[in-house]
Amino acid sequence: MKVNVSATQGKTILDSGWLAARSTEVHFNGIQLTTTNPPTGPTLPWMEALVPSTVLATLVKNKLVPDPFYGLGNEAIFDIADSGREYYTFWFFTTFHSKLSGNQHCDLNFRGINYCAEVYLNGHQMVLPKGMFRRHSLDVTKILHPDGTNLLAVLVHPPDNPGTIPPTGGQGGDHEIGKDVATQYVEGWDWVAPIRDRNTGIWDEVSIYITGPVKIIDPHLVSSFFDNYKRAYLHATIELENRSIGIAECSLSIVVTAELEGNIHSVEQIQTINLSVPAKSHMQYTFPEMFFYKPNLWWPNGMGKQALHNVVINVTVKEFGESDSWSHYFGFRKIESHIDKATGGRLFKVNGEPIFIRGGNWILSDGLLRLSKKRYETDIKFHADMNFNMIRIWGGALAERPEFYHYCDYYGLLVWQEFWITGDVDGRGQPISNEEGPLDHALFLFCARDTVKLLRNHPSLALWVGGNEQTPPDDINAALKNDLRLHPYFEHANENFNNVDALSPTSGDPSQYLDGTRIYIQGSLWDGFAEGMGAFSDGPYEIQYPEDFFKDSFYRYGFNPEVGSVGMPVAATIRATMPAEGWQIPLFKKLPNGYVEEVPNPIWKYHKYIPYSKPDKVHDQIQLYGAAKDLDDFCLKAQLVNYIQYRALLEGWTSRMWSKYTGVLIWKTQNPWTGLRGQFYDHLLDQTAGFYGCRCAAEPVHVQLNLATYFIEVVNTTSEQLSNVAIEASVWDLEGKCPYSKVIENLSLLPKKVTPIVEMEYPKSKIPKPVYFLLLKFYKMSDSKTLSRNFYWLHLSGGDYKLLEAYRQKKIPLKITSEVFIDKLTYKFQMHVKNTSIIPNSKSLTSRQSDSWSATDSPKTVHSGDGKEHETHWFKRMQRRIAGKQDDSKVYEIKGNDIGVAFFLQFSVHASKSDQKEGEDTRILPVHYSDNYFSLVPGETMTVTLSFEVPQGVKPRVTLHGWNYQEGHTIYEALQ
């Protein structure tokens, strides 16, 4: 149980060795537990605990309750409304070693507890006040044990108002949880079942922090720019606390280094100041402005590089030495926002460049708050892989953690952070309740201000929002507006200050504001979002006809913060998260009006399944492909629909970029539970095909088919004009022939613009095929480099895809050449996949068709702030970085005599096992693919990269499935 902490200064995280027990089963008080009667191990009533996490996560870990994420397991767990709060009031206990020397000081820090707690350390009691979103720092210098062995016990109490769950469920249960400053989703929503302990626990980081006599508190970093971003200034303000009884003569330094490729750091600025800090006092200090010429800028995903600078602040005390040190990765960037006159939607600018927002809504990564850096990195990289540029943190969930923001900084995801208000719970739901919000307004504001201080230095943080589909109560809203007011430099999106005098003493240094750099919007439906005045005008949230997304009538307003649809995962996820009775596919009930109603099994219904039909509005989209035979068939057809649905959603919005829309956020990108709706990857971290539909549609440069007009369009969201470029459009039928092809050359396309090019004429030809494939390629004429590739499967108006059922029997030959690099437990693959079928007496369009397209994580074209183009090839970079072994190239061939499109190919990675049990989930997750669910026309090659880690002792097996390859093929298997 012991965590060793030396007297070395700095932070040590206490995340292992914890025990937990229900308070009613522990017969000692906190003083006894931390003096004479500590627990000695995981013996009843004590058990191994997950910290940070929740009570329920600890009970699940110890198999004392069913897994609430599996089947109907959640129904067998006592809800706090029935058990009482005492049932989920728990002791948490650990020991740590810390022996101070000289004038050292020690803080015990809790970065998040839900909801309040009593802390006992070596027999001393300290009380942590209420509030889920506040940090607690306890000076324990005088109560550490002289021999360095310290006993820590924490009694954690649930929220005061956990509420009850109405029989019909509902958004936020009975809404009682809204009286507390806590997560609101825990009473259940239309995408999650109730969380039985309401997230009670030590849910965020616990640490020991050792300093000298003077401590650094909450530095604030702000950048400003002049001369069109050629000159930059860094403004930094800190608070110093002198905990000694004498004046501290200090040397304060700030060092800024630029992180270069290969983890090399280049020192850009150093500044050192001497000052005196009075005894037993707090003192604010502002560094003189630091000047940078042509700094590397931080850009959102798709606009350029995410340049980060490491800022290190040190304080050294005379006759002591270094007393404290603080560091943070900082990005030079300016975010501005205003309501666009042309569209009425909110428009964002980064470093003076308008950015068309394409992103998603985020709840949290895990409903039991099993949060980790590793999971966060996967989550955020998935969003970057989809070419998204913004994540909205929904108000019914968390103030997300610094680790989440770190990866948003790293991968370039702008973040919309809401405070803890929702329309459903706080004054607008059914029934209307909590019209005045939480009971303790001062507590809400304390938590909000503390959250701002925790997160404000992250370049990815784009805006603060008062709440979801509701505004905070008037007094809270007014206080937030005042606290989060903008410094004049950041007030006007079209203004550029030309000299540093703009940051004069009369306007105030922006680093002395609570934030000062980002807008505050009172609610998600106000001030340029949706209708803009608070009316419910987001959504819809159900299946749509793909062409409808392109129609002018689909959505009226300039920026939609929530529009959602289906999200069925793959069959393996259903089998892994449900017993056999949950593997039954929906009943398709034909209604008198000709529409079909899907009737899901009870487990799917409990897991919030959303149908692929909308009777009276949208015919069932699964049945377009014919009757689903079983779970595998249903889930495969669902992936076809997922891909089409979400690609069309984003392409439809992007088609009206700047003319009607300024942005869209999809509801939602993922699930914190094993839900069956609105997700691009499931809770086990396997992607749906919708993931890759989004990835395709949200490319910075993209060629697409307008499904309403059948015009081919090119989207250029970058700041560069595209010249000497061309489009190649080819139609392929189910017999493998190419009845239509067209090349449009010598195009020149303006930056940040959607350009209609030409109508796709094939459907109007004399005898068009009822089902056909369309391949669009957009490329440079100078070197034939493909800039964008887009593949469609289409049917004639009023038709369906049932002819594809017989196409499954086609045996299309493939050749897959694999290269793998292995570094300990990390595998990185390149898979070169070629459709080797060739049409007799045909050039198969142009010679460019063969071996022309690489869908790696590059070649990825990014556009930097200086307008220069940089190409980064992921695999080449990886080869330079990894000093691992390279397996020889392996070639795998799938024989076949048929000619045609190799349709809907999908890689997956599994543990290679000789004793595999029937139905066992062998998938290795997560896997990062450069593309998946892809198709190849005759003669075409695509390069797909895969990267993943394997558990210790596990060897991977890479398989390929597809519409024409249902039995699956093992492409690579590691030697045992």
Tab-separated table of C-alpha atoms in Angstrom, residues 536-864:
chain	number	residue	atom	x	y	z
A	536	PHE	CA	-34.964	25.173	-28.825
A	537	SER	CA	-33.507	25.190	-32.323
A	538	ASP	CA	-30.745	22.610	-32.350
A	539	GLY	CA	-31.097	19.033	-33.618
A	540	PRO	CA	-32.544	16.988	-35.265
A	541	TYR	CA	-31.215	13.799	-33.684
A	542	GLU	CA	-32.500	10.972	-35.889
A	543	ILE	CA	-31.857	9.201	-39.156
A	544	GLN	CA	-32.190	11.389	-42.265
A	545	TYR	CA	-32.264	10.939	-46.003
A	546	PRO	CA	-28.658	11.757	-47.006
A	547	GLU	CA	-29.677	14.237	-49.708
A	548	ASP	CA	-31.720	16.267	-47.208
A	549	PHE	CA	-28.581	17.552	-45.494
A	550	PHE	CA	-27.799	19.518	-48.677
A	551	LYS	CA	-31.206	21.180	-48.942
A	552	ASP	CA	-31.736	24.777	-47.978
A	553	SER	CA	-34.720	23.807	-45.836
A	554	PHE	CA	-32.851	21.325	-43.632
A	555	TYR	CA	-31.568	23.791	-41.003
A	556	ARG	CA	-32.317	27.493	-40.835
A	557	TYR	CA	-29.547	28.952	-38.688
A	558	GLY	CA	-25.864	29.674	-39.123
A	559	PHE	CA	-24.300	27.492	-36.428
A	560	ASN	CA	-25.886	24.301	-35.140
A	561	PRO	CA	-24.385	23.226	-31.785
A	562	GLU	CA	-26.157	19.838	-31.826
A	563	VAL	CA	-27.275	17.679	-34.728
A	564	GLY	CA	-27.259	13.924	-34.282
A	565	SER	CA	-28.130	10.580	-35.742
A	566	VAL	CA	-27.539	6.843	-35.443
A	567	GLY	CA	-24.414	5.076	-34.155
A	568	MET	CA	-24.668	1.291	-34.146
A	569	PRO	CA	-21.305	-0.366	-33.334
A	570	VAL	CA	-19.903	-3.502	-34.936
A	571	ALA	CA	-21.254	-6.948	-34.041
A	572	ALA	CA	-18.184	-7.827	-31.958
A	573	THR	CA	-18.980	-4.965	-29.589
A	574	ILE	CA	-22.564	-6.169	-29.137
A	575	ARG	CA	-21.325	-9.662	-28.286
A	576	ALA	CA	-18.719	-8.246	-25.893
A	577	THR	CA	-21.172	-6.049	-24.002
A	578	MET	CA	-24.370	-8.113	-23.975
A	579	PRO	CA	-25.457	-11.684	-23.232
A	580	ALA	CA	-26.843	-13.824	-26.069
A	581	GLU	CA	-30.382	-12.512	-25.676
A	582	GLY	CA	-29.017	-9.092	-26.604
A	583	TRP	CA	-27.754	-10.375	-29.954
A	584	GLN	CA	-31.236	-10.429	-31.455
A	585	ILE	CA	-31.658	-7.817	-34.162
A	586	PRO	CA	-34.748	-5.565	-34.250
A	587	LEU	CA	-38.080	-6.734	-35.560
A	588	PHE	CA	-39.061	-4.803	-38.671
A	589	LYS	CA	-42.733	-3.976	-38.286
A	590	LYS	CA	-44.485	-2.840	-41.471
A	591	LEU	CA	-46.958	-0.035	-40.759
A	592	PRO	CA	-50.160	0.691	-42.711
A	593	ASN	CA	-48.593	3.816	-44.231
A	594	GLY	CA	-45.787	1.751	-45.787
A	595	TYR	CA	-43.065	2.810	-43.374
A	596	VAL	CA	-41.201	0.344	-41.174
A	597	GLU	CA	-40.884	0.587	-37.411
A	598	GLU	CA	-37.858	-1.057	-35.820
A	599	VAL	CA	-38.640	-2.839	-32.556
A	600	PRO	CA	-35.393	-3.513	-30.648
A	601	ASN	CA	-34.906	-6.219	-28.017
A	602	PRO	CA	-35.139	-5.086	-24.351
A	603	ILE	CA	-31.375	-4.911	-23.868
A	604	TRP	CA	-30.908	-2.712	-26.941
A	605	LYS	CA	-33.758	-0.548	-25.732
A	606	TYR	CA	-32.096	-0.224	-22.314
A	607	HIS	CA	-28.875	0.762	-24.049
A	608	LYS	CA	-30.714	3.580	-25.823
A	609	TYR	CA	-30.742	2.149	-29.340
A	610	ILE	CA	-31.835	4.687	-31.949
A	611	PRO	CA	-33.526	3.202	-35.048
A	612	TYR	CA	-32.427	3.480	-38.656
A	613	SER	CA	-35.994	4.393	-39.598
A	614	LYS	CA	-38.275	7.290	-38.767
A	615	PRO	CA	-41.850	6.286	-39.595
A	616	ASP	CA	-43.763	8.979	-41.493
A	617	LYS	CA	-40.483	10.735	-42.381
A	618	VAL	CA	-37.619	8.386	-43.330
A	619	HIS	CA	-37.911	4.842	-44.656
A	620	ASP	CA	-35.700	2.278	-42.949
A	621	GLN	CA	-32.144	2.743	-44.197
A	622	ILE	CA	-30.973	-0.747	-43.195
A	623	GLN	CA	-33.607	-2.361	-45.389
A	624	LEU	CA	-32.336	-0.464	-48.429
A	625	TYR	CA	-29.732	-3.227	-48.536
A	626	GLY	CA	-32.232	-6.060	-48.134
A	627	ALA	CA	-33.492	-7.922	-45.087
A	628	ALA	CA	-30.854	-8.286	-42.359
A	629	LYS	CA	-30.261	-11.986	-41.656
A	630	ASP	CA	-28.481	-11.913	-38.315
A	631	LEU	CA	-26.432	-9.700	-36.000
A	632	ASP	CA	-23.349	-9.642	-38.234
A	633	ASP	CA	-25.421	-8.788	-41.294
A	634	PHE	CA	-27.384	-6.097	-39.471
A	635	CYS	CA	-24.272	-4.438	-38.013
A	636	LEU	CA	-22.446	-4.515	-41.360
A	637	LYS	CA	-25.377	-2.851	-43.103
A	638	ALA	CA	-25.576	-0.376	-40.249
A	639	GLN	CA	-21.948	0.582	-40.955
A	640	LEU	CA	-22.850	1.297	-44.584
A	641	VAL	CA	-25.599	3.605	-43.357
A	642	ASN	CA	-23.346	5.177	-40.699
A	643	TYR	CA	-20.770	6.067	-43.334
A	644	ILE	CA	-23.290	7.610	-45.732
A	645	GLN	CA	-25.234	9.389	-42.985
A	646	TYR	CA	-22.347	11.252	-41.375
A	647	ARG	CA	-20.426	11.981	-44.559
A	648	ALA	CA	-23.596	13.526	-45.998
A	649	LEU	CA	-24.206	15.509	-42.808
A	650	LEU	CA	-20.784	17.155	-42.897
A	651	GLU	CA	-20.691	17.530	-46.675
A	652	GLY	CA	-24.126	19.124	-46.612
A	653	TRP	CA	-23.027	21.674	-44.030
A	654	THR	CA	-19.717	22.308	-45.738
A	655	SER	CA	-21.468	22.815	-49.080
A	656	ARG	CA	-22.931	26.028	-47.575
A	657	MET	CA	-19.725	27.185	-45.866
A	658	TRP	CA	-19.929	30.958	-45.262
A	659	SER	CA	-22.998	31.348	-47.504
A	660	LYS	CA	-25.386	29.839	-44.927
A	661	TYR	CA	-23.324	28.209	-42.171
A	662	THR	CA	-20.317	29.019	-40.003
A	663	GLY	CA	-20.122	25.675	-38.244
A	664	VAL	CA	-21.729	22.492	-36.950
A	665	LEU	CA	-21.142	20.205	-33.983
A	666	ILE	CA	-22.406	16.627	-34.226
A	667	TRP	CA	-24.326	15.143	-31.291
A	668	LYS	CA	-22.290	13.226	-30.246
A	669	THR	CA	-18.882	11.730	-30.968
A	670	GLN	CA	-18.669	9.001	-28.324
A	671	ASN	CA	-20.381	7.362	-25.357
A	672	PRO	CA	-19.231	7.239	-21.726
A	673	TRP	CA	-21.293	4.026	-21.480
A	674	THR	CA	-22.100	1.149	-23.801
A	675	GLY	CA	-24.852	3.088	-25.543
A	676	LEU	CA	-26.160	2.406	-29.042
A	677	ARG	CA	-26.619	5.852	-30.496
A	678	GLY	CA	-24.781	8.937	-31.657
A	679	GLN	CA	-21.171	7.752	-31.663
A	680	PHE	CA	-18.178	7.410	-33.966
A	681	TYR	CA	-16.443	4.909	-31.718
A	682	ASP	CA	-17.861	2.751	-28.966
A	683	HIS	CA	-16.892	2.587	-25.309
A	684	LEU	CA	-14.450	-0.225	-26.096
A	685	LEU	CA	-12.721	2.165	-28.546
A	686	ASP	CA	-13.627	0.481	-31.821
A	687	GLN	CA	-14.615	2.901	-34.580
A	688	THR	CA	-17.851	2.769	-36.526
A	689	ALA	CA	-17.848	3.458	-40.255
A	690	GLY	CA	-19.312	6.877	-39.454
A	691	PHE	CA	-15.865	7.759	-38.096
A	692	TYR	CA	-14.392	7.375	-41.567
A	693	GLY	CA	-17.322	9.101	-43.263
A	694	CYS	CA	-16.520	12.123	-41.095
A	695	ARG	CA	-12.807	11.793	-41.724
A	696	CYS	CA	-13.452	11.924	-45.444
A	697	ALA	CA	-15.959	14.790	-45.368
A	698	ALA	CA	-13.957	17.043	-43.042
A	699	GLU	CA	-10.720	17.060	-45.036
A	700	PRO	CA	-9.235	20.571	-45.267
A	701	VAL	CA	-9.322	20.166	-49.066
A	702	HIS	CA	-12.168	17.949	-50.216
A	703	VAL	CA	-13.976	16.901	-53.377
A	704	GLN	CA	-17.607	15.930	-52.910
A	705	LEU	CA	-20.896	15.226	-54.636
A	706	ASN	CA	-23.813	17.461	-53.699
A	707	LEU	CA	-26.516	14.831	-53.229
A	708	ALA	CA	-29.307	17.348	-53.816
A	709	THR	CA	-28.013	18.944	-57.039
A	710	TYR	CA	-25.577	16.243	-58.212
A	711	PHE	CA	-22.941	18.886	-58.791
A	712	ILE	CA	-19.355	17.978	-58.022
A	713	GLU	CA	-17.945	20.531	-55.589
A	714	VAL	CA	-14.484	21.263	-54.227
A	715	VAL	CA	-14.142	22.541	-50.667
A	716	ASN	CA	-11.032	24.519	-49.817
A	717	THR	CA	-11.018	25.463	-46.126
A	718	THR	CA	-7.339	26.442	-46.219
A	719	SER	CA	-5.792	29.884	-46.679
A	720	GLU	CA	-4.137	28.969	-49.953
A	721	GLN	CA	-5.366	29.188	-53.514
A	722	LEU	CA	-5.311	25.882	-55.375
A	723	SER	CA	-4.022	26.278	-58.934
A	724	ASN	CA	-3.332	23.883	-61.795
A	725	VAL	CA	-5.540	21.196	-60.269
A	726	ALA	CA	-7.984	18.734	-61.808
A	727	ILE	CA	-10.898	16.432	-60.997
A	728	GLU	CA	-11.415	12.924	-62.287
A	729	ALA	CA	-14.885	11.387	-61.932
A	730	SER	CA	-15.520	7.765	-62.842
A	731	VAL	CA	-18.611	5.570	-62.541
A	732	TRP	CA	-18.255	1.814	-62.012
A	733	ASP	CA	-21.092	-0.658	-62.352
A	734	LEU	CA	-21.654	-4.000	-60.645
A	735	GLU	CA	-20.202	-5.817	-63.650
A	736	GLY	CA	-16.869	-4.072	-63.139
A	737	LYS	CA	-17.217	-1.782	-66.148
A	738	CYS	CA	-16.681	1.957	-66.285
A	739	PRO	CA	-19.602	3.402	-68.281
A	740	TYR	CA	-18.795	7.028	-67.470
A	741	SER	CA	-15.649	9.030	-66.845
A	742	LYS	CA	-14.848	12.707	-66.967
A	743	VAL	CA	-11.736	14.773	-66.307
A	744	ILE	CA	-11.918	18.514	-65.619
A	745	GLU	CA	-8.493	20.135	-65.811
A	746	ASN	CA	-6.751	23.471	-65.258
A	747	LEU	CA	-8.867	24.484	-62.299
A	748	SER	CA	-7.981	27.340	-59.989
A	749	LEU	CA	-9.830	27.474	-56.670
A	750	LEU	CA	-9.944	30.317	-54.165
A	751	PRO	CA	-9.076	29.822	-50.487
A	752	LYS	CA	-11.833	29.308	-47.897
A	753	LYS	CA	-14.432	28.721	-50.539
A	754	VAL	CA	-16.729	26.001	-51.892
A	755	THR	CA	-16.688	25.848	-55.696
A	756	PRO	CA	-19.288	23.946	-57.749
A	757	ILE	CA	-17.413	22.444	-60.707
A	758	VAL	CA	-19.684	20.428	-62.948
A	759	GLU	CA	-22.882	18.385	-62.812
A	760	MET	CA	-22.400	14.630	-62.559
A	761	GLU	CA	-24.360	13.599	-65.650
A	762	TYR	CA	-24.419	9.815	-65.355
A	763	PRO	CA	-27.889	9.451	-63.757
A	764	LYS	CA	-29.285	11.311	-66.786
A	765	SER	CA	-27.626	8.998	-69.309
A	766	LYS	CA	-29.721	6.749	-71.551
A	767	ILE	CA	-29.543	3.549	-69.549
A	768	PRO	CA	-28.048	4.274	-66.107
A	769	LYS	CA	-27.523	1.312	-63.822
A	770	PRO	CA	-29.882	1.227	-60.786
A	771	VAL	CA	-26.890	0.806	-58.424
A	772	TYR	CA	-23.418	2.105	-59.219
A	773	PHE	CA	-20.172	3.347	-57.682
A	774	LEU	CA	-18.690	6.823	-58.130
A	775	LEU	CA	-15.033	7.638	-57.580
A	776	LEU	CA	-13.943	11.275	-57.354
A	777	LYS	CA	-10.282	12.243	-57.346
A	778	PHE	CA	-8.950	15.755	-56.971
A	779	TYR	CA	-5.283	16.085	-57.859
A	780	LYS	CA	-2.411	18.346	-58.847
A	781	MET	CA	-1.737	18.350	-62.561
A	782	SER	CA	1.985	18.996	-62.087
A	783	ASP	CA	2.771	15.706	-60.368
A	784	SER	CA	-0.590	13.870	-60.248
A	785	LYS	CA	-0.527	14.004	-56.459
A	786	THR	CA	-3.987	13.245	-55.091
A	787	LEU	CA	-5.304	15.975	-52.793
A	788	SER	CA	-8.665	14.360	-52.077
A	789	ARG	CA	-10.362	11.066	-52.909
A	790	ASN	CA	-14.048	10.312	-52.316
A	791	PHE	CA	-15.905	7.090	-53.068
A	792	TYR	CA	-19.726	6.797	-53.229
A	793	TRP	CA	-22.188	3.982	-53.729
A	794	LEU	CA	-25.398	5.351	-55.212
A	795	HIS	CA	-28.795	4.272	-56.468
A	796	LEU	CA	-31.165	5.975	-58.843
A	797	SER	CA	-33.902	8.169	-57.415
A	798	GLY	CA	-36.555	6.083	-55.690
A	799	GLY	CA	-34.379	2.977	-55.745
A	800	ASP	CA	-32.411	0.976	-53.193
A	801	TYR	CA	-29.192	-1.006	-52.761
A	802	LYS	CA	-30.629	-4.520	-52.819
A	803	LEU	CA	-28.599	-5.422	-55.908
A	804	LEU	CA	-25.517	-5.188	-53.692
A	805	GLU	CA	-26.637	-8.376	-51.922
A	806	ALA	CA	-25.779	-10.523	-54.936
A	807	TYR	CA	-22.564	-8.504	-55.396
A	808	ARG	CA	-21.271	-10.098	-52.183
A	809	GLN	CA	-20.594	-13.263	-54.159
A	810	LYS	CA	-18.131	-11.526	-56.469
A	811	LYS	CA	-14.579	-12.758	-55.936
A	812	ILE	CA	-12.480	-9.645	-56.515
A	813	PRO	CA	-8.738	-10.373	-56.317
A	814	LEU	CA	-6.556	-8.356	-53.961
A	815	LYS	CA	-2.847	-8.101	-53.301
A	816	ILE	CA	-1.799	-6.824	-49.873
A	817	THR	CA	1.826	-5.987	-49.161
A	818	SER	CA	2.470	-5.377	-45.481
A	819	GLU	CA	5.403	-3.710	-43.758
A	820	VAL	CA	5.603	-3.682	-39.988
A	821	PHE	CA	7.823	-1.894	-37.484
A	822	ILE	CA	7.860	-3.179	-33.926
A	823	ASP	CA	9.091	-1.292	-30.888
A	824	LYS	CA	8.529	-3.387	-27.764
A	825	LEU	CA	4.717	-3.521	-27.480
A	826	THR	CA	4.006	-0.979	-30.228
A	827	TYR	CA	3.247	-2.092	-33.772
A	828	LYS	CA	3.062	0.197	-36.770
A	829	PHE	CA	1.977	-1.150	-40.142
A	830	GLN	CA	1.782	-0.015	-43.712
A	831	MET	CA	-0.682	-2.056	-45.733
A	832	HIS	CA	-0.520	-1.530	-49.508
A	833	VAL	CA	-3.820	-2.887	-50.808
A	834	LYS	CA	-4.313	-3.296	-54.549
A	835	ASN	CA	-7.384	-4.364	-56.479
A	836	THR	CA	-5.685	-6.547	-59.084
A	837	SER	CA	-8.741	-7.052	-61.260
A	838	ILE	CA	-8.264	-5.450	-64.689
A	839	ILE	CA	-10.887	-4.656	-67.280
A	840	PRO	CA	-9.982	-6.322	-70.608
A	841	ASN	CA	-9.117	-3.911	-73.441
A	842	SER	CA	-9.390	-0.921	-71.150
A	843	LYS	CA	-6.920	1.616	-69.856
A	844	SER	CA	-8.989	1.746	-66.682
A	845	LEU	CA	-9.355	5.498	-67.080
A	846	THR	CA	-5.887	6.961	-66.766
A	847	SER	CA	-2.555	5.531	-65.802
A	848	ARG	CA	-2.858	7.674	-62.677
A	849	GLN	CA	-5.479	5.260	-61.406
A	850	SER	CA	-2.966	2.604	-60.431
A	851	ASP	CA	-0.832	3.109	-57.348
A	852	SER	CA	-1.850	6.769	-57.179
A	853	TRP	CA	-3.499	7.098	-53.821
A	854	SER	CA	-2.024	6.905	-50.377
A	855	ALA	CA	-4.431	7.267	-47.473
A	856	THR	CA	-1.806	7.364	-44.816
A	857	ASP	CA	-2.014	9.729	-41.893
A	858	SER	CA	-0.362	11.533	-44.667
A	859	PRO	CA	0.949	12.441	-47.016
A	860	LYS	CA	-0.868	15.068	-45.062
A	861	THR	CA	-0.821	18.627	-46.321
A	862	VAL	CA	-1.000	21.177	-43.554
A	863	HIS	CA	-0.970	24.910	-43.941
A	864	SER	CA	1.037	27.003	-41.567
